[in-house]
Coordinates of C-alpha atoms and ligand atoms in Angstrom, one line a residue:
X1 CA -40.6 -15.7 9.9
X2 CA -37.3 -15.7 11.7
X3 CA -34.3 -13.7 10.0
X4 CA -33.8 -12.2 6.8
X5 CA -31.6 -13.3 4.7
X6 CA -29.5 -10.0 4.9
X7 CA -29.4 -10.7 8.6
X8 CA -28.1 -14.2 8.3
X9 CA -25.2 -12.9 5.9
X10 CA -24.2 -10.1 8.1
X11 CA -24.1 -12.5 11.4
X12 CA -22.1 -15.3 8.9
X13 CA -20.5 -13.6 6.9
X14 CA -20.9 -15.0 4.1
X15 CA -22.1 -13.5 0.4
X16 CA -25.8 -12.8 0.7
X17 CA -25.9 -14.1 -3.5
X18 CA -24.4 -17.4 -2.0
X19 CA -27.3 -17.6 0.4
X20 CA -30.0 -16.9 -2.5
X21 CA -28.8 -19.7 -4.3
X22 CA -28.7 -22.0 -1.8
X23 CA -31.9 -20.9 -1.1
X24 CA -33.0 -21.5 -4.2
X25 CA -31.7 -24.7 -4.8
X26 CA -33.9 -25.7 -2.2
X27 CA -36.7 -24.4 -3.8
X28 CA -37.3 -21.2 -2.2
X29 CA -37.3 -18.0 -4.1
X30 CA -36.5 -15.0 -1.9
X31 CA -34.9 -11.7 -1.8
X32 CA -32.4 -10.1 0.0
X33 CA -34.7 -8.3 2.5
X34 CA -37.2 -11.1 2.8
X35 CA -37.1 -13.3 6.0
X36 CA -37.3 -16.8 6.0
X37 CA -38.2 -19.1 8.7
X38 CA -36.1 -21.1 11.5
X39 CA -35.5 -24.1 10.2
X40 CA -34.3 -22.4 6.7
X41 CA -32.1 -20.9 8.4
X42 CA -31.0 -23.3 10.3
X43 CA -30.1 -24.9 7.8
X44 CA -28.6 -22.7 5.2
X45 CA -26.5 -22.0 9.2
X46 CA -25.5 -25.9 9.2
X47 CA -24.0 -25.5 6.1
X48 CA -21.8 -22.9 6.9
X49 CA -20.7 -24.6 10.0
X50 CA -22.7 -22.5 12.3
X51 CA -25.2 -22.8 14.8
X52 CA -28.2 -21.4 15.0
X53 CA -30.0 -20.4 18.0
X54 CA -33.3 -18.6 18.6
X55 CA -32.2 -16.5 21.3
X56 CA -30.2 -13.5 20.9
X57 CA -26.9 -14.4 22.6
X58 CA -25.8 -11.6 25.0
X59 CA -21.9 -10.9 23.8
X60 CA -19.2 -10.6 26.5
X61 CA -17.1 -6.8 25.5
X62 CA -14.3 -8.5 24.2
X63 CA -12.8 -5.3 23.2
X64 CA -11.1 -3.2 25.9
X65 CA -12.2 0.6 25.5
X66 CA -10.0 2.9 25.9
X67 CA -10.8 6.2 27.6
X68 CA -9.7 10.0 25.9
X69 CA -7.0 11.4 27.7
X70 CA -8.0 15.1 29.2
X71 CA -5.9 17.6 26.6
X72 CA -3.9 19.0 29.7
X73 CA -2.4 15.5 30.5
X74 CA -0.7 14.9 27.1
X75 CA 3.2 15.7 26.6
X76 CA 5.3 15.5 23.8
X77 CA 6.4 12.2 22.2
X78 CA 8.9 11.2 20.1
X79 CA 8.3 10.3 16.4
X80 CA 7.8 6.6 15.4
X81 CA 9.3 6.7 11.7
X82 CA 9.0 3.7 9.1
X83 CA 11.5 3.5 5.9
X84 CA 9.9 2.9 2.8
X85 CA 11.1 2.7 -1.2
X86 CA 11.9 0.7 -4.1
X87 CA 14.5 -2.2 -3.7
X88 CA 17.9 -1.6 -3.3
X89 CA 17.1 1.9 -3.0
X90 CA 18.9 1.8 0.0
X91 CA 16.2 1.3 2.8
X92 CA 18.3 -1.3 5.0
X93 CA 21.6 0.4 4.8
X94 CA 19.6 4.1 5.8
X95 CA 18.5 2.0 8.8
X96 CA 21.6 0.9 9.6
X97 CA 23.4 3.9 8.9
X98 CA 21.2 5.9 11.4
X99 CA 21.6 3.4 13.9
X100 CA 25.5 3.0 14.2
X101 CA 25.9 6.9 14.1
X102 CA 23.6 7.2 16.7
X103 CA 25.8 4.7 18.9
X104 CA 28.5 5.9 21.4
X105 CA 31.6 4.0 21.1
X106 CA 31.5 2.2 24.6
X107 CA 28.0 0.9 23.3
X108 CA 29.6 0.1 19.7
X109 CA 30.7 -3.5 20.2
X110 CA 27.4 -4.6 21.9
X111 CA 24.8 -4.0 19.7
X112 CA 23.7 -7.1 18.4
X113 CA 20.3 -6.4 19.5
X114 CA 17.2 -6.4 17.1
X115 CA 13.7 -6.0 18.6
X116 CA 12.0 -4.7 15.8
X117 CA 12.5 -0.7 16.5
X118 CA 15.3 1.2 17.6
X119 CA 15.6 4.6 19.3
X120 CA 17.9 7.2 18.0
X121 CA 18.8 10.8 19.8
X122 CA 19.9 13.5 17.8
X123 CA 19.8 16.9 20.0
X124 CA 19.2 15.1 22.7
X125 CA 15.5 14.3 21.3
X126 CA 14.9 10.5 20.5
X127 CA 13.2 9.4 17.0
X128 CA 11.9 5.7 16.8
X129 CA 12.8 3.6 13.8
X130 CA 10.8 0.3 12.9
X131 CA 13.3 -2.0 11.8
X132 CA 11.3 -3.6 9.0
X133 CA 11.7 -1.3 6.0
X134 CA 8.7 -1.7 3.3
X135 CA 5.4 -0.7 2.9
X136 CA 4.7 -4.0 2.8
X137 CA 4.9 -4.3 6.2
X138 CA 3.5 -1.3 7.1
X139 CA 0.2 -2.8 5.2
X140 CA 0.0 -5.9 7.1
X141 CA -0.1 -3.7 10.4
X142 CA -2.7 -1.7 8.8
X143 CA -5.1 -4.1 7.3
X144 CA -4.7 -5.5 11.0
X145 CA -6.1 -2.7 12.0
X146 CA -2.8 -1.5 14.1
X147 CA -1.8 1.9 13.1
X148 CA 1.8 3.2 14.5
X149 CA 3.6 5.0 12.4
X150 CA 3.6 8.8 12.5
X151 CA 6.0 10.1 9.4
X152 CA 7.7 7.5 6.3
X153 CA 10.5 8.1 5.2
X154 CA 10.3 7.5 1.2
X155 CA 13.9 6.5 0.0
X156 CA 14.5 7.2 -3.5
X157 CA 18.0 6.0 -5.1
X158 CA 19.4 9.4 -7.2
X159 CA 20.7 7.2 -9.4
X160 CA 17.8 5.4 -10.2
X161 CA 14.6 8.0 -9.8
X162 CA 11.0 7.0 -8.9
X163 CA 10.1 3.3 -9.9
X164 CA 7.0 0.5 -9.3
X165 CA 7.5 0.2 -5.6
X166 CA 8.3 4.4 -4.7
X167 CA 4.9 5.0 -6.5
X168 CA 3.4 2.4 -4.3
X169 CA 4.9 3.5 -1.2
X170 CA 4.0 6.9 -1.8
X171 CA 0.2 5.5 -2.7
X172 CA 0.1 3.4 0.5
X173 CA 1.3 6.4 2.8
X174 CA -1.2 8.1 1.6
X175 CA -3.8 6.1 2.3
X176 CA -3.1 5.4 5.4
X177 CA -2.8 9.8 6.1
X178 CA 1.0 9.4 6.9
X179 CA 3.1 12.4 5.5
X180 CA 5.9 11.6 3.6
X181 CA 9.6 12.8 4.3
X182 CA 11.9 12.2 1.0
X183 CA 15.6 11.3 1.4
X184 CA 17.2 10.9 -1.8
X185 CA 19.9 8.6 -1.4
X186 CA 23.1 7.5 -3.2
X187 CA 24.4 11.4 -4.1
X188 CA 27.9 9.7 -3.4
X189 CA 27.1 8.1 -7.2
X190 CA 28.4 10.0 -10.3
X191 CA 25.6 9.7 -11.5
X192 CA 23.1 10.6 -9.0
X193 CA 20.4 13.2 -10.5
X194 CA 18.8 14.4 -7.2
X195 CA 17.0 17.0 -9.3
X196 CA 15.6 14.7 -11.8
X197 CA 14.1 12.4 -8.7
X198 CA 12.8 15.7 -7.5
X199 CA 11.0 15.9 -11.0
X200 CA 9.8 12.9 -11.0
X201 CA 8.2 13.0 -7.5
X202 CA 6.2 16.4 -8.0
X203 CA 4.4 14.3 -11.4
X204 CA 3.3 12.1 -7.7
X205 CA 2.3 14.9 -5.8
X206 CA 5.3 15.8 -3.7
X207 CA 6.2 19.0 -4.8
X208 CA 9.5 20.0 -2.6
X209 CA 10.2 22.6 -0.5
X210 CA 12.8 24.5 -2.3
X211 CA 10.5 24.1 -5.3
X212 CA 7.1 25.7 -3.3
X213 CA 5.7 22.6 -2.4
X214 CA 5.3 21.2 0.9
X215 CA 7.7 17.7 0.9
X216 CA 10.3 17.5 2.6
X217 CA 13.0 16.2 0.9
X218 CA 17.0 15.2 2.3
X219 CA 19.8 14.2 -0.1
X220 CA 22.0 11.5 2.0
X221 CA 24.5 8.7 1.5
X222 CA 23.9 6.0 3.6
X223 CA 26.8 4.4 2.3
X224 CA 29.2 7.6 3.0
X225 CA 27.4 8.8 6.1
X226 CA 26.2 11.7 4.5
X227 CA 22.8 14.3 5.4
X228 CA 22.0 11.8 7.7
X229 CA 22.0 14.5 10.6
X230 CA 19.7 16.5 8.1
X231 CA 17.6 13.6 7.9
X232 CA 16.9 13.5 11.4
X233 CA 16.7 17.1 12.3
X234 CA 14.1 16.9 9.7
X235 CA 11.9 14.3 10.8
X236 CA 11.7 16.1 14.7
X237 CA 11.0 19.3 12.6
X238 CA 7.8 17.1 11.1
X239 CA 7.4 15.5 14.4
X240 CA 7.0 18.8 15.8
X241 CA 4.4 20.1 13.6
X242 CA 2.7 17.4 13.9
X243 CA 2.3 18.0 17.8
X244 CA 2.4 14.2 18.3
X245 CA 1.5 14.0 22.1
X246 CA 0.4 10.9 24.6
X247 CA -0.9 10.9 28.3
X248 CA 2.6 9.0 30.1
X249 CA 0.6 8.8 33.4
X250 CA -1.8 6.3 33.1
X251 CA -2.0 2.2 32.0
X252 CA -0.2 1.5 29.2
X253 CA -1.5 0.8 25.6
X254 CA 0.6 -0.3 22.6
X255 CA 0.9 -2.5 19.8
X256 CA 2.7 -6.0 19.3
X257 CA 5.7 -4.8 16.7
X258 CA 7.3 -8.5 16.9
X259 CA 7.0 -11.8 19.0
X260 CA 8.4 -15.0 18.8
X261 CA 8.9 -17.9 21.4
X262 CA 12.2 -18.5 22.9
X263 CA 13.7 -21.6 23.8
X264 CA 14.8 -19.9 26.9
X265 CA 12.7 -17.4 28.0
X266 CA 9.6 -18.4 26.8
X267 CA 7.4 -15.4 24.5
X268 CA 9.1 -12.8 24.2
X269 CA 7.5 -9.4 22.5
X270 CA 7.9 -5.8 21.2
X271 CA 5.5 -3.7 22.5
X272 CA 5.6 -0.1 21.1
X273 CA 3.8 1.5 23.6
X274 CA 1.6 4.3 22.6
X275 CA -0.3 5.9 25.7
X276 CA 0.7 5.4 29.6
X277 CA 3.7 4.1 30.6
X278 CA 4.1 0.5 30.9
X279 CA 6.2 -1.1 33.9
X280 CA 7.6 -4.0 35.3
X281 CA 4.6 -6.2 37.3
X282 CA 2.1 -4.4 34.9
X283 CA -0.8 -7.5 33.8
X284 CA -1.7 -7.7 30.6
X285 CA -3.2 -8.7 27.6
X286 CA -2.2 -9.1 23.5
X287 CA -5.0 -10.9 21.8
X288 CA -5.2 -13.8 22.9
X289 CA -2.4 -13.5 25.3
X290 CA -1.9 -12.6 29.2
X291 CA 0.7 -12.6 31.8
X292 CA 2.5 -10.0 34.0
X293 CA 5.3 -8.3 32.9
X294 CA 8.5 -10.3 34.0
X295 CA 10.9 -8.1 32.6
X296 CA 11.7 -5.7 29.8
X297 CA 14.8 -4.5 27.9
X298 CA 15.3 -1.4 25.9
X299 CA 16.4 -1.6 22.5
X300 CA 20.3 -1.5 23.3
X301 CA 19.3 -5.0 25.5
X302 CA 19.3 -3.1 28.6
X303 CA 16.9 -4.1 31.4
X304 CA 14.4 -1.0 32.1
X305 CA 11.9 -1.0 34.2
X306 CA 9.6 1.1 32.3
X307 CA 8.6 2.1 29.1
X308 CA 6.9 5.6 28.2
X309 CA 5.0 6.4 25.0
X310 CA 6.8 5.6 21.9
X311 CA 9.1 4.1 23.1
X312 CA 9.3 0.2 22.3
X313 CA 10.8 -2.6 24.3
X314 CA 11.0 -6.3 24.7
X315 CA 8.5 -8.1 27.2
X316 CA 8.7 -11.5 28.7
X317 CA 5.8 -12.7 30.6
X318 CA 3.2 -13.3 28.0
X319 CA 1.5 -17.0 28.5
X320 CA 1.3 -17.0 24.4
X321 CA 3.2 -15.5 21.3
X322 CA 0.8 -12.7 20.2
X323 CA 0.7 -11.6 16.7
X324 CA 2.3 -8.3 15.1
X325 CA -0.7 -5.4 15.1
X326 CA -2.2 -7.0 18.4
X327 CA -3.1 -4.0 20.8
X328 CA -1.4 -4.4 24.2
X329 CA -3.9 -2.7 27.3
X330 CA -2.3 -2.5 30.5
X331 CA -5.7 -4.5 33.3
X332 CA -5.7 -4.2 36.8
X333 CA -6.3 -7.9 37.6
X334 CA -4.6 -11.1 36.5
X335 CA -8.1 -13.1 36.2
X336 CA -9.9 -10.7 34.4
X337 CA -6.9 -10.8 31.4
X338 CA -7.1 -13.7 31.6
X339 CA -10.7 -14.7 31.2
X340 CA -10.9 -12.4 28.3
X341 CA -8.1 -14.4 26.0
X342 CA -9.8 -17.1 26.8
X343 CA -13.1 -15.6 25.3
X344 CA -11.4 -14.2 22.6
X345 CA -9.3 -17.4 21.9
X346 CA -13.2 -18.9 21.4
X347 CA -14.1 -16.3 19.7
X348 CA -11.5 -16.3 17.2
X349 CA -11.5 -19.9 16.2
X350 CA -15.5 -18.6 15.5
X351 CA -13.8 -15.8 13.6
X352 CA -11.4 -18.0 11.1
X353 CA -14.6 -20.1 10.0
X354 CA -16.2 -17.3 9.1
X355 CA -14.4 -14.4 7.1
X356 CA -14.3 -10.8 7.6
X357 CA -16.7 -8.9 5.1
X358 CA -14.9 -6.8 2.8
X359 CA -16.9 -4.1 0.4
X360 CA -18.0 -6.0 -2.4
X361 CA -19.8 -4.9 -6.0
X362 CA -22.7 -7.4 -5.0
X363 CA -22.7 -5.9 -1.5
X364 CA -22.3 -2.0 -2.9
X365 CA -25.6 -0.8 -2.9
X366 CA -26.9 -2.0 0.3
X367 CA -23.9 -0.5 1.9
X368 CA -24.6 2.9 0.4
X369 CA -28.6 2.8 1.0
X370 CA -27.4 1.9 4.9
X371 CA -25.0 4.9 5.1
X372 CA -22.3 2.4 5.5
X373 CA -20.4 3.4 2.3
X374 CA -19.6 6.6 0.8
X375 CA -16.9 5.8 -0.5
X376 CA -15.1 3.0 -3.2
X377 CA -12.0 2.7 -3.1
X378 CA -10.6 0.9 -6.2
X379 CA -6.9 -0.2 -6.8
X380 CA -6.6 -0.4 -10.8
X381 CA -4.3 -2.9 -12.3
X382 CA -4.3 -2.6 -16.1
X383 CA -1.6 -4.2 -18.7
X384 CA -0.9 -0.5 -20.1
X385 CA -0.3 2.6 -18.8
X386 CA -2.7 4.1 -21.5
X387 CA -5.8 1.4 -20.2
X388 CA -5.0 3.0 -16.2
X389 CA -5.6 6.3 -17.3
X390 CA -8.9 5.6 -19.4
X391 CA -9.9 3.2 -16.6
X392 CA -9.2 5.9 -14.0
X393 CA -10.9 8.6 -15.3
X394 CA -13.8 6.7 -16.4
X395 CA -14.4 5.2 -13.1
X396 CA -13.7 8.6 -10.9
X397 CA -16.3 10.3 -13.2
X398 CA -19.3 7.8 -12.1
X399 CA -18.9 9.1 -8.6
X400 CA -22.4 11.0 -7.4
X401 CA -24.0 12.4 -4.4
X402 CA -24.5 9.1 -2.9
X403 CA -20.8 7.4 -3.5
X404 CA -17.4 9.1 -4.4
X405 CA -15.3 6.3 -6.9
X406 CA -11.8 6.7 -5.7
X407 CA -9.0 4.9 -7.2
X408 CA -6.2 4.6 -4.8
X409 CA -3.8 3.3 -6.9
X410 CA -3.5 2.4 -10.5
X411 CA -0.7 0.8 -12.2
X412 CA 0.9 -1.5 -15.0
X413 CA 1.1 -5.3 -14.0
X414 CA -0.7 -8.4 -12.5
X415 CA -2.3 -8.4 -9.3
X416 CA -0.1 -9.3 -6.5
X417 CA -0.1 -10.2 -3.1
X418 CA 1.3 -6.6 -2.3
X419 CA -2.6 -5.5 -4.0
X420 CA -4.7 -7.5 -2.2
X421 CA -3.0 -6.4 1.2
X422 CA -3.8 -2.8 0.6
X423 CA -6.9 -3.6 -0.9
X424 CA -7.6 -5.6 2.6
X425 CA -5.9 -2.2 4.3
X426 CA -7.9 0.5 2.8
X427 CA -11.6 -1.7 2.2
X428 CA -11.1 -1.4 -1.6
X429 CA -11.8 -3.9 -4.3
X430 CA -9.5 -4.4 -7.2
X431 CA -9.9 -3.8 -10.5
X432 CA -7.8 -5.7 -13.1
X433 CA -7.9 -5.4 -16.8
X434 CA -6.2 -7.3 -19.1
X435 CA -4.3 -8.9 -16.1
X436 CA -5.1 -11.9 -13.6
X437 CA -4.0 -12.2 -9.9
X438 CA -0.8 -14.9 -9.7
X439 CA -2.1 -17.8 -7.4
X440 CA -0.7 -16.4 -4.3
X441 CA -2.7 -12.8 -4.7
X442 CA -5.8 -15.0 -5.9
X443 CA -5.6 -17.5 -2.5
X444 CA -5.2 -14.2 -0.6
X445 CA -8.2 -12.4 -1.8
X446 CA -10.3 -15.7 -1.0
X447 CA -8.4 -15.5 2.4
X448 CA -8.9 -11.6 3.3
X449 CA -12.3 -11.3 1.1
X450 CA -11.3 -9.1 -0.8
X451 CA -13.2 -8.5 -4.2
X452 CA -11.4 -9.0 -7.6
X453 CA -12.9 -8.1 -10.4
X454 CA -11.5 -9.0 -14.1
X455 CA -12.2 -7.2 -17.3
X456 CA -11.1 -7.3 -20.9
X457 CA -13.5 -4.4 -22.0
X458 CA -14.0 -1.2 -20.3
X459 CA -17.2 -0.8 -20.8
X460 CA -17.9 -4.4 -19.2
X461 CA -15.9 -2.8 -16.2
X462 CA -18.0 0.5 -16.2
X463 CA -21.5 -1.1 -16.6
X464 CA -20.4 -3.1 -13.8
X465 CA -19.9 -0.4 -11.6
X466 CA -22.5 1.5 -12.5
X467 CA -24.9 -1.3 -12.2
X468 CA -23.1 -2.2 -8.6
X469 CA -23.9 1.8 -7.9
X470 CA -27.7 1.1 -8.6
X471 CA -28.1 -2.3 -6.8
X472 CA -28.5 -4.1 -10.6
X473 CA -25.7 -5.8 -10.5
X474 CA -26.2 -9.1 -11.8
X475 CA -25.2 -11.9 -8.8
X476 CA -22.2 -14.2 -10.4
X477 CA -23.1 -17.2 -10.4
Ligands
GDP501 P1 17.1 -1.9 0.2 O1 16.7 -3.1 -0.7 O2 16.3 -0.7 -0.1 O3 17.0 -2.3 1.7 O4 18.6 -1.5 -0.2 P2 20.0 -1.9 0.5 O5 20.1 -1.1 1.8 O6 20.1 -3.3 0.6 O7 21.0 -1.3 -0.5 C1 21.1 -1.8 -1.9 C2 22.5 -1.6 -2.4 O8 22.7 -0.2 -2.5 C3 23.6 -2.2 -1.5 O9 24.5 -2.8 -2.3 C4 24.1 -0.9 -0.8 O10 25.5 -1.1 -0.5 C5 23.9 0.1 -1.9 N1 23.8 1.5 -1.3 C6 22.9 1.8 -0.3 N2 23.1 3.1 0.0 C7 24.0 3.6 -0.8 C8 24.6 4.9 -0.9 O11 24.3 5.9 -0.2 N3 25.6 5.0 -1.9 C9 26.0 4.0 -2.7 N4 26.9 4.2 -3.6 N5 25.4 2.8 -2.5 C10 24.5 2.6 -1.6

């Protein structure tokens, strides 16, 4: 006896059905639990591209920890804000808006700069922008495991109300614990209906202020430079209660928001930095890049010399181009950052062989006799509104003691990329009924492991669950 199979499939990750049948296409009927003996395993391994050894390897902490910050060292930091709505709601032109009435006019002429976030002052406070507007984007980070935004800013055309990719925003915001800040845009429009968007948003859960709820919500005209200074004051207002606070004296720690390499100067990356203040000379690491900081420039292209919390600039001095939603720590020796890419760098091209493990049906009950799941999350696709709502409420009502059914979003249409990136985000599988995944979703969800599970019956799809919920689940074959 050597390693069960459940072992082998955690350390490959790789289906522990797929390992049965292997298994028993050898001839050797086991189950889940059972162990099975060195060579088996090596094999099975082989297969996989992996190789087994007896010993228990002893792995390097390729992760750098990062230590609490003492309560009494924090101070106040400004807000980091991502735009979010339905296209051509008006999410670029709010950006832009914000930004140019934000710029003196000696600075007017020279701001050609993009580094991926800009800083605005309104009272003399700063806010932070990210430049790309979407939740699409805001996904990706997330699913990346990179979390920096603080409030979004849903966009919602008065003209045009609450449609597919508002709901969506709102869901993935949600998910992700980010409160929402409304600014209805466009009231320039004769035909802008701010109240009717106001309507149509409470049937989502934002019920607005002047209507007893707790969303706030701005009219604005990007277009007309309109409520914009409402906007803002708005978002501090949020920022305040939400006490958002960071330790500036200390290393620095941030997030990749952008990188590229150029021809010039080599890599060149937004950090957001999020704790500590990061300066010129610092060394440091993004994933599988090192260096020392060269220089850095503010998001006006001025050269500063150091960056406090929130606040994102551009670094040169990376030996690589990291990737957005890499994690920037601030090390106090130039070997040391740079022996750990090069372990990670190994350890990575390990990592793309093998795929991370998503929750799975097959994988369910394990994961909720271990402790490991108490939660599904389920994103519904249905080809009727009327088949989401019996879908929904069927499902929610199997939750028990052990496992809450959540559905985390539920709506009208075929599975698309968009799905399987917040299904990757938020750990869920997806549900689709009466709909497929279009190729790109479908080599996606093989990519990110993410379990899609198609039904034309909803019973099919409830016995499924259920059976998932019990550890019967039939293996597919
Ligand atoms: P995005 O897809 O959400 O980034 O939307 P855009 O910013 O590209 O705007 C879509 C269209 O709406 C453009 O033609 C804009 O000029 C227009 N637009 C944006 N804001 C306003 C506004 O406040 N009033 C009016 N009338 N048009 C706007």
């Amino acid at each position: 006896a050597f390693i069960t199979v459940k072992e082998l499939s955690e350390k490959m990750k790789i289906n522990p059905s797929d390992i049965i049948k292997k298994l028993i296409s050898k001839g050797i009927m086991v189950t889940i639990n059972q162990q099975i003996d060195y060579e088996n395993a090596s094999q099975i391994a082989e297969e996989y591209g992996f190789l087994l050894e007896k010993k228990e390897e002893n792995e390097d902490n390729l992760e750098i920890m990062d230590k609490e910050d003492d309560e009494k060292d924090l101070l106040p930091r400004p807000p980091v804000i991502t735009v979010m709505g339905h296209v051509d709601h008006g999410k670029t032109s709010l950006l832009d808006a914000i930004r140019k009435t934000n710029v003196t006019q000696r600075e007017a002429g020279g701001i050609t700069q993009h580094i991926g976030a800009s800083v605005v002052e309104i009272n003399g406070k700063k806010v932070v922008f990210l430049d790309t507007p979407g939740h699409e984007a805001f996904t990706a980070m997330r699913a990346r495991g990179a979390s920096v935004t603080d409030i979004a800013v849903l966009v919602v055309a008065a003209d045009d109300g609450v449609m597919p990719q508002t709901i969506e925003a709102i869901n993935h915001a949600k998910a992700a614990n980010v409160p929402i800040i409304v600014a209805i845009n466009k009231i320039d429009k004769p035909n802008a209906n701010p109240d009717r968007v106001k309507q149509e948003l409470v049937e989502y859960g934002l019920v607005p202020e002047d209507w007893g709820g707790n969303t706030i919500c701005v009219n604005v005209s990007a277009q007309k430079n309109l409520g914009l200074d409402d906007l803002l004051e708005m978002i501090l207002l949020e920022a305040e209660m939400l006490e958002l606070k960071a330790n500036p004296n200390r290393p620095a720690r941030g997030t990749i928001i952008e990188a590229q390499l150029d021809k010039n100067r080599g890599p060149v990356a937004t950090v957001l930095v999020q704790k500590g203040t990061l300066k010129t000379g610092d060394v440091i690491i993004a994933g599988t890049a090192y260096g020392k900081v060269r220089a850095m420039f503010d998001d006006k292209g001025r050269k500063v010399k150091k960056a406090s919390p929130s606040i994102p600039v551009e670094v040169l001095g990376l030996s690589d181009v990291p990737k957005a939603g890499d994690i920037l720590v601030v090390l106090d020796d130039e070997k040391k950052a740079r022996s750990i890419a090069e372990k990670r760098k190994e350890k990575f091209r390990e990592e793309e062989m093998m795929q991370k493990q998503k929750i799975s049906l097959d994988e369910l009950f394990n994961q909720i006799k271990e402790g490991n799941v108490k939660e599904l999350n389920i994103i519904l696709k249905a080809d009727v509104q009327g088949s989401v709502e019996a879908l929904k409420s069927s499902i929610e009502q199997l939750s028990n003691d052990d496992v809450r059914l959540r559905v985390i979003h539920g709506a009208v249409g075929a599975i698309t990329e968009t799905d399987v990136m917040f299904a990757s985000a938020s750990n869920a599988i997806i549900i689709g009924f009466n709909v497929r995944p279009d190729s790109k979703a479908k080599s996606l969800a093989e990519k990110e492991k993410v379990d899609i599970r198609l039904y034309r019956i909803i019973y099919d799809a409830i016995d499924d669950l259920k059976a998932a919920m019990k550890g019967m689940l039939e293996p597919e074959y």
